Amino acid sequence: MTKKIVLNTGGGDAPGLNAVIRAVTLSAIHRGWEVYGILEGYRGILTPEDFPNGGIVPLTIEAVRGITHLGGTILGTTNRGNPLKFPVQDENGEWQTVDRSAEITAAFQEYGFDALVAIGGDGSLTIAHEIGKRSGINVIGVPKTIDNDLEHTIATFGFDSAVSFATECLDRLHTTAASHNRIIVVEVMGRHAGWIGLYSGVAATADVILIPEIPFDIEKVAHKCEKRAPNGAGFSIVVVAEGAKPIGGELSTKGKAVGQAAQLGGVGEKVAKALSAQTGLESRCVVLGHLVRGGTPTARDRLLSLRFGAAAVRALEEGQSNIMVALQPPRVDYVPLEKVANAMKAVPLDGDIIATARDLGICLGD
Ligand code: F6P
């Protein structure tokens, strides 16, 4: 039977999305199947007026040519297009959310899609799982996020590229911090989990790493920076994940739009100010922000993305339903989607990377 697959990319973009799109498309076409892409998450169906050439596009060999190394996603993405909680303005101009999942079901039926390949993080895969239950479509999830905070897979694609770039930035900041005897606080992404901050911080020999999993005591951080000066190092590199917070304190946020998670940011500036005040040392803050999300995927991320995309199509051929492809070395395996929904993977505090950081004398703020 001819299979008709539809795929989409949801949530924050991550390096490697295009490699997954290419692998799914080619693997399916080589089996004689048809592949379509929904533009910008589910918006291609929900707001077709935004897409003059149609919100659902055929994916052909030509459409996916030369995209393996490109960052971003050729389909576009959004984190303001959840069909289960779609933002709308009521007659008083107030923003509300409405359930528009029935329109997704209707579009899937109209096109005759057999399966949805949903490429996303925790949020997008939870939505896809629910869409699958309501529409009856078979959902194959592909785990994406630079944050690496998805359970049941050793790695998500995008993480290695984010860590590599953040490490390069920290190396660069190291030389300027040392030249000026400054504290440089570097804020990196990491909403609920501190994987990017921890991995890049250890790789780049940061002096302090603050992650969401370990609420920090600013006095301990200040003490660590002060202690370095008599040993000939009047500078410090302090890595802070955007979701880190002081003991008993709050997350630093920049506001919240309807139907969207709160935008995080600001903790780096607060830490830099507090360190200046407590140590008397000059402190600056650099926010890496979306720089760690953009750009070319590393070779490791390209390979993982291509393996995930091809495995998603093999899963369909083997008759799998409602699973996520997952890296469980040495294999790419399948995990029931219901196990993945709402399952966040934090940095394990008893793991060897935390132990390594402590053994190296890196302050984790506790
Ligand atoms: O989930 C990936 C991520 O990069 C988080 O680390 C960050 O909090 C969030 O996306 C930012 O999303 P946005 O680009 O919508 O502000």
Tab-separated table of C-alpha atoms in Angstrom, residues 77-311:
chain	number	residue	atom	x	y	z
A	77	THR	CA	8.634	26.383	12.970
A	78	THR	CA	6.807	28.150	15.771
A	79	ASN	CA	6.154	27.880	19.457
A	80	ARG	CA	2.916	29.856	19.121
A	81	GLY	CA	0.937	27.347	17.093
A	82	ASN	CA	-0.229	24.635	19.481
A	83	PRO	CA	-3.545	23.451	17.916
A	84	LEU	CA	-4.779	22.336	21.349
A	85	LYS	CA	-4.285	25.832	22.790
A	86	PHE	CA	-4.263	28.158	19.813
A	87	PRO	CA	-4.020	31.865	20.756
A	88	VAL	CA	-6.933	34.067	19.602
A	89	GLN	CA	-8.125	37.535	20.538
A	90	ASP	CA	-11.696	37.780	21.844
A	91	GLU	CA	-14.086	40.677	21.091
A	92	ASN	CA	-12.543	42.724	23.947
A	93	GLY	CA	-9.061	42.320	22.517
A	94	GLU	CA	-8.091	39.855	25.282
A	95	TRP	CA	-5.971	36.859	24.296
A	96	GLN	CA	-7.520	33.425	24.894
A	97	THR	CA	-6.672	29.931	23.710
A	98	VAL	CA	-8.960	27.589	21.766
A	99	ASP	CA	-8.803	23.916	20.778
A	100	ARG	CA	-8.432	23.666	16.983
A	101	SER	CA	-7.332	20.023	16.800
A	102	ALA	CA	-10.461	19.062	14.797
A	103	GLU	CA	-9.124	21.135	11.884
A	104	ILE	CA	-5.910	19.106	11.935
A	105	THR	CA	-7.885	15.854	11.852
A	106	ALA	CA	-9.984	17.134	8.931
A	107	ALA	CA	-6.885	18.159	6.937
A	108	PHE	CA	-5.204	14.810	7.556
A	109	GLN	CA	-8.332	13.019	6.324
A	110	GLU	CA	-8.665	15.283	3.286
A	111	TYR	CA	-5.078	14.534	2.213
A	112	GLY	CA	-5.290	10.858	3.189
A	113	PHE	CA	-2.114	10.910	5.284
A	114	ASP	CA	-1.144	7.580	6.868
A	115	ALA	CA	1.420	8.916	9.309
A	116	LEU	CA	2.734	12.093	10.904
A	117	VAL	CA	6.466	12.352	11.511
A	118	ALA	CA	6.702	15.005	14.222
A	119	ILE	CA	10.162	16.445	14.777
A	120	GLY	CA	10.224	18.224	18.109
A	121	GLY	CA	11.144	18.500	21.757
A	122	ASP	CA	9.120	17.632	24.824
A	123	GLY	CA	6.373	20.189	24.081
A	124	SER	CA	5.969	19.361	20.381
A	125	LEU	CA	6.012	15.597	20.948
A	126	THR	CA	3.419	15.879	23.721
A	127	ILE	CA	1.190	17.857	21.318
A	128	ALA	CA	1.790	15.341	18.485
A	129	HIS	CA	0.901	12.458	20.797
A	130	GLU	CA	-2.417	14.132	21.641
A	131	ILE	CA	-3.079	14.966	17.968
A	132	GLY	CA	-2.452	11.286	17.197
A	133	LYS	CA	-4.989	10.183	19.802
A	134	ARG	CA	-7.639	12.612	18.555
A	135	SER	CA	-7.132	12.162	14.798
A	136	GLY	CA	-6.223	8.481	14.778
A	137	ILE	CA	-3.123	9.186	12.688
A	138	ASN	CA	-0.005	7.133	13.421
A	139	VAL	CA	2.643	9.426	14.947
A	140	ILE	CA	6.377	8.824	14.751
A	141	GLY	CA	8.343	11.265	16.899
A	142	VAL	CA	11.910	12.408	16.264
A	143	PRO	CA	13.642	13.894	19.331
A	144	LYS	CA	14.969	17.403	18.765
A	145	THR	CA	16.245	19.990	21.200
A	146	ILE	CA	19.475	21.832	21.789
A	147	ASP	CA	18.664	21.510	25.514
A	148	ASN	CA	19.073	17.671	25.492
A	149	ASP	CA	16.283	17.458	28.070
A	150	LEU	CA	14.251	14.601	26.569
A	151	GLU	CA	13.994	11.305	28.420
A	152	HIS	CA	14.466	7.862	26.833
A	153	THR	CA	17.126	8.900	24.341
A	154	ILE	CA	20.820	9.255	25.117
A	155	ALA	CA	20.936	12.346	22.932
A	156	THR	CA	18.749	14.716	20.961
A	157	PHE	CA	20.115	16.246	17.781
A	158	GLY	CA	21.083	19.902	18.080
A	159	PHE	CA	22.724	19.469	21.467
A	160	ASP	CA	26.205	18.699	20.169
A	161	SER	CA	26.155	21.756	17.871
A	162	ALA	CA	24.984	23.979	20.726
A	163	VAL	CA	27.685	22.680	23.080
A	164	SER	CA	30.407	23.017	20.441
A	165	PHE	CA	29.505	26.608	19.668
A	166	ALA	CA	29.079	27.598	23.341
A	167	THR	CA	32.494	26.052	24.073
A	168	GLU	CA	34.093	28.093	21.306
A	169	CYS	CA	32.485	31.256	22.706
A	170	LEU	CA	33.738	30.458	26.214
A	171	ASP	CA	37.267	29.911	24.868
A	172	ARG	CA	37.141	33.326	23.219
A	173	LEU	CA	35.790	34.996	26.338
A	174	HIS	CA	38.495	33.324	28.401
A	175	THR	CA	41.318	35.156	26.630
A	176	THR	CA	39.678	38.573	26.926
A	177	ALA	CA	38.636	37.978	30.557
A	178	ALA	CA	42.208	36.982	31.441
A	179	SER	CA	43.679	40.013	29.666
A	180	HIS	CA	41.448	42.441	31.577
A	181	ASN	CA	41.224	40.607	34.911
A	182	ARG	CA	37.452	40.600	34.641
A	183	ILE	CA	34.721	38.252	35.676
A	184	ILE	CA	32.721	37.356	32.574
A	185	VAL	CA	29.317	35.814	33.220
A	186	VAL	CA	28.055	33.913	30.186
A	187	GLU	CA	24.323	33.167	30.017
A	188	VAL	CA	23.437	30.165	27.851
A	189	MET	CA	20.112	28.555	26.947
A	190	GLY	CA	18.832	25.779	29.178
A	191	ARG	CA	15.280	26.239	30.342
A	192	HIS	CA	14.726	23.352	32.743
A	193	ALA	CA	17.990	21.494	32.374
A	194	GLY	CA	21.603	22.616	32.479
A	195	TRP	CA	23.132	20.239	29.927
A	196	ILE	CA	24.471	22.962	27.610
A	197	GLY	CA	25.946	25.038	30.446
A	198	LEU	CA	27.483	22.032	32.167
A	199	TYR	CA	28.997	20.396	29.093
A	200	SER	CA	30.358	23.599	27.539
A	201	GLY	CA	31.498	24.897	30.925
A	202	VAL	CA	33.478	21.758	31.735
A	203	ALA	CA	34.892	21.547	28.195
A	204	ALA	CA	35.996	25.195	28.320
A	205	THR	CA	37.329	25.048	31.924
A	206	ALA	CA	34.866	27.529	33.380
A	207	ASP	CA	35.395	28.444	37.022
A	208	VAL	CA	31.723	28.442	37.970
A	209	ILE	CA	28.733	26.699	36.341
A	210	LEU	CA	25.194	27.451	37.519
A	211	ILE	CA	22.403	25.166	36.290
A	212	PRO	CA	18.659	24.892	36.999
A	213	GLU	CA	19.147	21.597	38.851
A	214	ILE	CA	21.335	23.206	41.562
A	215	PRO	CA	19.963	26.435	43.097
A	216	PHE	CA	22.969	28.665	43.780
A	217	ASP	CA	24.318	30.667	46.692
A	218	ILE	CA	25.817	33.876	45.249
A	219	GLU	CA	28.190	34.191	48.199
A	220	LYS	CA	29.766	30.844	47.340
A	221	VAL	CA	30.196	32.026	43.748
A	222	ALA	CA	31.752	35.329	44.887
A	223	HIS	CA	34.070	33.454	47.230
A	224	LYS	CA	35.241	31.208	44.385
A	225	CYS	CA	36.042	34.252	42.183
A	226	GLU	CA	37.860	36.061	45.016
A	227	LYS	CA	39.858	32.958	45.909
A	228	ARG	CA	41.344	32.832	42.406
A	229	ALA	CA	42.963	36.288	42.543
A	230	PRO	CA	45.793	35.538	45.061
A	231	ASN	CA	46.675	32.488	42.927
A	232	GLY	CA	47.464	34.731	39.989
A	233	ALA	CA	44.076	34.540	38.266
A	234	GLY	CA	42.201	37.781	38.715
A	235	PHE	CA	39.579	36.735	36.217
A	236	SER	CA	36.808	34.161	36.241
A	237	ILE	CA	34.465	32.610	33.705
A	238	VAL	CA	31.006	32.018	35.152
A	239	VAL	CA	28.541	30.030	33.008
A	240	VAL	CA	24.863	30.479	33.904
A	241	ALA	CA	21.991	28.550	32.337
A	242	GLU	CA	19.020	30.856	31.720
A	243	GLY	CA	16.871	28.650	33.996
A	244	ALA	CA	19.270	28.800	36.979
A	245	LYS	CA	17.979	30.476	40.121
A	246	PRO	CA	19.309	31.422	43.538
A	247	ILE	CA	18.429	29.296	46.569
A	248	GLY	CA	14.886	30.301	47.578
A	249	GLY	CA	14.693	32.676	44.574
A	250	GLU	CA	12.711	32.890	41.352
A	251	LEU	CA	13.365	32.210	37.683
A	252	SER	CA	14.437	35.302	35.719
A	253	THR	CA	11.848	35.925	33.014
A	254	LYS	CA	11.206	38.578	30.390
A	255	GLY	CA	7.469	38.084	30.035
A	256	LYS	CA	4.951	35.613	28.690
A	257	ALA	CA	2.783	35.581	25.588
A	258	VAL	CA	-0.543	33.730	25.451
A	259	GLY	CA	-0.207	30.050	24.589
A	260	GLN	CA	3.563	30.200	25.049
A	261	ALA	CA	6.004	29.347	27.825
A	262	ALA	CA	7.528	32.301	29.682
A	263	GLN	CA	10.526	33.827	27.937
A	264	LEU	CA	13.541	33.324	30.177
A	265	GLY	CA	16.456	35.724	30.454
A	266	GLY	CA	18.226	38.119	32.775
A	267	VAL	CA	19.859	35.814	35.311
A	268	GLY	CA	23.340	36.432	33.845
A	269	GLU	CA	23.065	40.205	34.308
A	270	LYS	CA	21.842	39.732	37.890
A	271	VAL	CA	24.727	37.407	38.722
A	272	ALA	CA	27.269	39.798	37.161
A	273	LYS	CA	25.913	42.751	39.179
A	274	ALA	CA	25.899	40.757	42.407
A	275	LEU	CA	29.470	39.544	41.831
A	276	SER	CA	30.668	43.101	41.172
A	277	ALA	CA	29.044	44.280	44.368
A	278	GLN	CA	30.385	41.416	46.475
A	279	THR	CA	33.935	41.119	45.122
A	280	GLY	CA	34.727	44.594	43.843
A	281	LEU	CA	35.983	42.919	40.646
A	282	GLU	CA	34.815	44.234	37.303
A	283	SER	CA	32.103	41.892	35.998
A	284	ARG	CA	30.501	41.767	32.568
A	285	CYS	CA	27.657	39.654	31.218
A	286	VAL	CA	27.453	38.111	27.745
A	287	VAL	CA	24.209	36.449	26.664
A	288	LEU	CA	24.766	33.827	23.954
A	289	GLY	CA	20.999	33.423	23.432
A	290	HIS	CA	19.912	32.267	19.992
A	291	LEU	CA	23.495	32.155	18.695
A	292	VAL	CA	23.776	28.653	20.154
A	293	ARG	CA	20.646	27.555	18.300
A	294	GLY	CA	21.510	28.786	14.826
A	295	GLY	CA	24.072	27.757	12.260
A	296	THR	CA	25.565	24.622	10.851
A	297	PRO	CA	25.048	21.294	12.622
A	298	THR	CA	28.207	19.459	13.689
A	299	ALA	CA	29.048	16.218	11.879
A	300	ARG	CA	27.812	14.303	14.946
A	301	ASP	CA	24.432	16.081	14.832
A	302	ARG	CA	24.114	15.583	11.080
A	303	LEU	CA	24.709	11.865	11.461
A	304	LEU	CA	22.281	11.567	14.360
A	305	SER	CA	19.635	13.501	12.426
A	306	LEU	CA	20.070	11.386	9.299
A	307	ARG	CA	19.933	8.187	11.388
A	308	PHE	CA	16.786	9.375	13.185
A	309	GLY	CA	15.062	10.371	9.932
A	310	ALA	CA	15.843	7.087	8.193
A	311	ALA	CA	14.843	5.124	11.321
